[in-house]
C-alpha cells in the first residue's frame, strides 16, 4: 500500500450512546446531520471523507491548517444544524498529522489513524483537540488560539501533549454586533423574499484573508436564516460562484433569488481585520 503524510481527524457526536438509548430515531437524525454537514464542509477545505463509522467520520487533508479550519467549521456548523432540528448538540474532534498507508479503496491504516481516534476520545463535546505535531505547524498563525491540555494518557498510544484549538471569533470580528442587528432589521423591513450571501472579497494587500472572509459571510448568512419567510440558499450553492465573471442578475437568476448581498474584508494592520457588508445589495435579480 502507498504511504503518505496527511493531516487527518476523527469527529463524533458527544454523548451519542446516551442519545441513542433515550431516542433512537432522534439519534439517527443527528448522525444524518453530521454526515450531510461533513460532506459539505470537508471538500471546501480540499479534504476527503475517508469513511463514516457509526456516529463518527474520518477525513484527511493536505495540510494541518486546512484540517483544523475544517474541524472548527464543522464543529460550529453542527451546533447550528442540530439546533435547527430542535436539539443543540456538540462534536468531539481529534486532529493529528501522521504517515499513513492508503489502501486501494481509499481507506487509511496505521498508528496515525488510531492516534487521531484516541485524541478525539480525549476531547470534550464542543472541542477540537490537536496533537503537538499539528500545534507545531500552526503555533505562529495569529488567527488560531491554543489551550495547552498538558500530557494526556491515550489508550494504546501512551502519553501525548494535546491542545484545544480555536479561531478568532467571526461574530465578534464583524465590526459591532449592532451592525448585524441593523442588517437583520433592514432585511425584515424590505419586501425581499429571497437573498443570497456571496463570498466576501479579500481586499487585503497580501490576499491572505479568504478564509476569514468566508467565515464572516457564513456568520451573516446564519443570521439571515433566522428571519421568517426569507429564503437563503445554502452556503455551498452561494460560494460556488467565487471567482466567476458573472453579473449580479445572472447569479441571482441561477440561484433563484431576488437579491444578492456582497461584502469585503481587509487586514487593518497586525492581527486586526475589518469587514464591511450590506452596501451592495442588488435587487431585481
XYZ file of C-alpha atoms in Angstrom:
285
model
C 0.000 0.000 0.000
C 1.112 3.547 -0.712
C 2.204 5.599 2.278
C 1.755 9.337 2.566
C 1.923 12.135 5.139
C -1.536 13.571 5.816
C -3.432 15.657 8.314
C -6.492 13.770 9.472
C -9.231 13.950 12.010
C -11.935 11.884 13.614
C -15.172 13.582 14.637
C -18.064 12.084 16.568
C -21.199 13.241 18.360
C -20.684 13.925 22.053
C -22.821 11.688 24.265
C -24.207 9.753 21.315
C -24.687 6.467 23.200
C -26.893 8.195 25.761
C -28.864 9.901 22.994
C -29.411 6.573 21.221
C -30.651 4.950 24.425
C -33.168 7.744 25.023
C -34.358 8.404 21.469
C -33.079 6.100 18.736
C -34.764 7.883 15.829
C -33.589 11.277 17.078
C -30.042 9.959 17.460
C -30.071 8.607 13.912
C -31.192 12.025 12.688
C -28.173 13.564 14.441
C -25.910 11.135 12.560
C -27.581 12.092 9.292
C -26.983 15.779 10.054
C -23.300 15.075 10.753
C -22.859 13.126 7.528
C -24.600 15.796 5.447
C -22.622 18.639 7.021
C -19.295 16.807 6.781
C -19.964 16.038 3.117
C -20.466 19.770 2.519
C -17.630 21.057 4.707
C -14.677 18.742 4.055
C -14.355 19.400 0.283
C -14.378 23.156 0.917
C -11.015 22.717 2.648
C -9.542 20.420 -0.032
C -10.222 17.416 2.147
C -11.588 13.948 1.527
C -14.002 11.959 3.630
C -12.382 8.578 4.158
C -15.350 6.892 5.787
C -18.311 7.194 8.120
C -18.295 4.792 11.067
C -21.441 4.850 13.183
C -21.710 8.371 14.589
C -18.128 9.212 13.569
C -16.375 10.466 10.446
C -12.735 10.155 9.381
C -11.378 12.784 6.984
C -7.954 13.596 5.528
C -6.439 16.886 4.339
C -3.281 18.055 2.551
C -2.191 20.277 5.457
C -2.624 20.736 9.195
C -4.055 24.221 8.680
C -6.814 23.057 6.357
C -7.643 20.150 8.653
C -8.037 22.400 11.700
C -10.011 25.038 9.803
C -12.359 22.336 8.536
C -12.697 20.836 12.011
C -13.601 24.161 13.624
C -16.029 24.988 10.813
C -17.681 21.579 11.169
C -17.892 21.907 14.944
C -19.547 25.333 14.791
C -21.819 24.341 11.936
C -23.036 21.234 13.742
C -24.281 23.275 16.677
C -26.415 25.335 14.291
C -27.634 22.360 12.248
C -28.600 20.346 15.317
C -30.380 23.369 16.790
C -32.409 23.580 13.581
C -33.871 20.129 14.285
C -34.706 21.029 17.859
C -31.679 19.907 19.864
C -28.314 21.594 20.344
C -25.510 19.026 20.216
C -21.722 19.195 20.022
C -18.998 17.247 18.268
C -15.714 15.919 19.613
C -12.886 16.209 17.084
C -9.290 14.985 17.257
C -6.707 16.198 14.717
C -3.329 14.594 14.024
C -0.515 14.721 11.456
C 0.863 11.315 10.502
C 2.346 8.993 7.920
C -0.394 6.541 6.928
C -0.953 3.696 4.488
C -3.585 4.266 1.805
C -5.478 1.171 0.657
C -6.788 0.662 -2.870
C -10.301 1.573 -1.705
C -9.038 4.833 -0.171
C -9.196 3.707 3.451
C -6.348 4.746 5.767
C -4.328 2.466 8.019
C -1.554 2.891 10.544
C -0.755 4.130 14.025
C -1.600 7.685 12.956
C -5.226 6.743 12.340
C -5.502 5.103 15.756
C -3.853 8.127 17.358
C -6.367 10.529 15.785
C -9.193 8.369 17.131
C -7.712 8.438 20.648
C -7.213 12.207 20.501
C -10.864 12.559 19.552
C -11.840 10.464 22.576
C -9.832 12.859 24.778
C -11.883 15.840 23.571
C -14.864 17.199 25.455
C -18.052 17.871 23.464
C -17.529 21.088 21.508
C -13.728 20.819 21.494
C -11.289 20.461 18.603
C -8.225 18.830 20.168
C -4.944 18.651 18.259
C -1.672 16.792 18.710
C 1.621 18.559 19.321
C 2.654 17.773 15.739
C -0.323 19.777 14.478
C 0.294 22.559 17.008
C 3.874 22.975 15.785
C 2.574 23.658 12.279
C 0.133 26.344 13.442
C 1.588 27.906 16.592
C 2.712 31.109 14.829
C -0.574 31.651 12.996
C -2.277 34.630 14.601
C -5.819 33.579 13.765
C -5.553 30.421 15.883
C -5.765 30.194 19.663
C -4.472 27.236 21.666
C -5.142 25.953 25.168
C -2.496 23.512 26.377
C -4.085 20.456 27.971
C -0.730 19.007 29.012
C 0.271 15.362 28.756
C -2.695 13.051 28.336
C -2.549 9.274 28.511
C -4.161 7.819 25.392
C -5.270 4.185 25.403
C -2.887 2.027 23.394
C -0.815 5.071 22.386
C 0.880 6.398 25.503
C 1.341 9.948 26.744
C 0.838 12.837 24.308
C 0.860 16.618 24.560
C -2.549 17.885 23.460
C -4.052 21.316 22.751
C -7.546 22.689 22.238
C -7.639 24.743 19.033
C -9.993 27.651 18.394
C -10.070 30.520 15.929
C -10.710 34.230 16.245
C -14.447 34.606 16.674
C -16.091 35.646 13.453
C -19.095 37.049 15.231
C -17.016 39.487 17.293
C -14.896 40.440 14.283
C -17.713 41.805 12.151
C -17.298 45.383 13.353
C -20.021 45.612 16.027
C -22.951 43.328 16.877
C -25.167 46.378 16.215
C -24.363 46.088 12.501
C -25.653 42.520 12.449
C -28.839 43.691 14.184
C -29.221 46.503 11.635
C -28.788 44.070 8.769
C -31.465 41.801 10.190
C -33.843 44.734 10.700
C -33.296 46.074 7.179
C -33.966 42.686 5.641
C -37.159 42.304 7.656
C -38.439 45.723 6.543
C -37.913 45.102 2.823
C -40.205 43.177 0.529
C -37.376 40.820 -0.436
C -38.400 37.193 -0.063
C -35.119 35.560 -1.090
C -31.498 36.630 -0.781
C -28.109 35.012 -1.362
C -24.923 35.819 0.557
C -21.900 35.658 -1.759
C -18.287 35.028 -0.671
C -16.743 38.200 0.734
C -13.959 39.722 -1.363
C -10.451 39.752 0.108
C -9.159 43.330 -0.280
C -6.037 42.889 1.839
C -2.736 43.576 0.105
C -1.458 40.046 0.732
C -4.727 38.402 -0.367
C -4.448 36.090 2.630
C -7.824 36.698 4.296
C -10.068 34.495 2.151
C -10.867 32.032 4.936
C -11.648 34.890 7.329
C -13.937 36.424 4.707
C -15.699 33.106 4.257
C -16.283 32.931 7.989
C -17.755 36.436 8.091
C -20.033 35.695 5.142
C -21.194 32.499 6.830
C -21.953 34.396 10.052
C -24.069 36.880 8.080
C -25.786 34.007 6.278
C -26.591 32.258 9.563
C -28.021 35.500 10.980
C -30.306 35.996 7.993
C -31.571 32.406 8.046
C -33.300 33.218 11.340
C -35.647 35.657 9.573
C -39.030 34.102 8.976
C -40.213 33.986 5.351
C -36.790 34.939 3.963
C -35.296 32.174 1.825
C -31.493 31.941 1.927
C -29.693 29.442 -0.361
C -27.134 27.178 1.297
C -23.515 28.253 1.681
C -22.330 25.641 -0.810
C -24.608 26.983 -3.550
C -23.675 30.619 -2.937
C -19.925 30.065 -2.690
C -19.864 28.103 -5.951
C -19.810 31.483 -7.739
C -16.488 32.537 -6.252
C -14.204 33.970 -8.951
C -16.729 33.629 -11.771
C -17.123 36.624 -14.062
C -20.917 36.854 -13.883
C -23.103 39.878 -13.280
C -25.466 40.096 -10.334
C -28.605 39.394 -12.351
C -27.136 36.219 -13.807
C -26.064 34.925 -10.395
C -29.423 35.843 -8.896
C -31.251 34.050 -11.688
C -29.158 30.896 -11.253
C -29.714 30.864 -7.505
C -33.379 31.768 -7.866
C -33.210 34.787 -5.544
C -34.393 38.387 -5.706
C -31.265 39.955 -4.196
C -27.583 39.376 -3.522
C -25.561 40.541 -0.546
C -21.850 41.155 -1.083
C -19.113 42.251 1.266
C -15.375 42.537 1.713
C -12.675 42.006 4.319
C -9.269 43.586 4.712
C -6.368 43.424 7.141
C -6.039 46.685 9.042
C -2.602 46.009 10.481
C -1.235 43.275 12.692
C -3.933 40.780 13.575
C -6.809 43.272 13.243
C -9.314 42.575 10.495
C -12.226 44.685 9.258
C -15.312 43.580 7.403
C -17.953 45.571 5.582
C -21.173 44.334 4.072
C -24.718 45.270 3.198
C -23.750 48.134 0.925
C -24.038 46.278 -2.360
C -27.417 44.607 -2.415
C -28.589 44.098 -5.982
C -32.360 43.878 -6.228
C -34.396 42.878 -9.220
C -32.402 39.721 -9.950
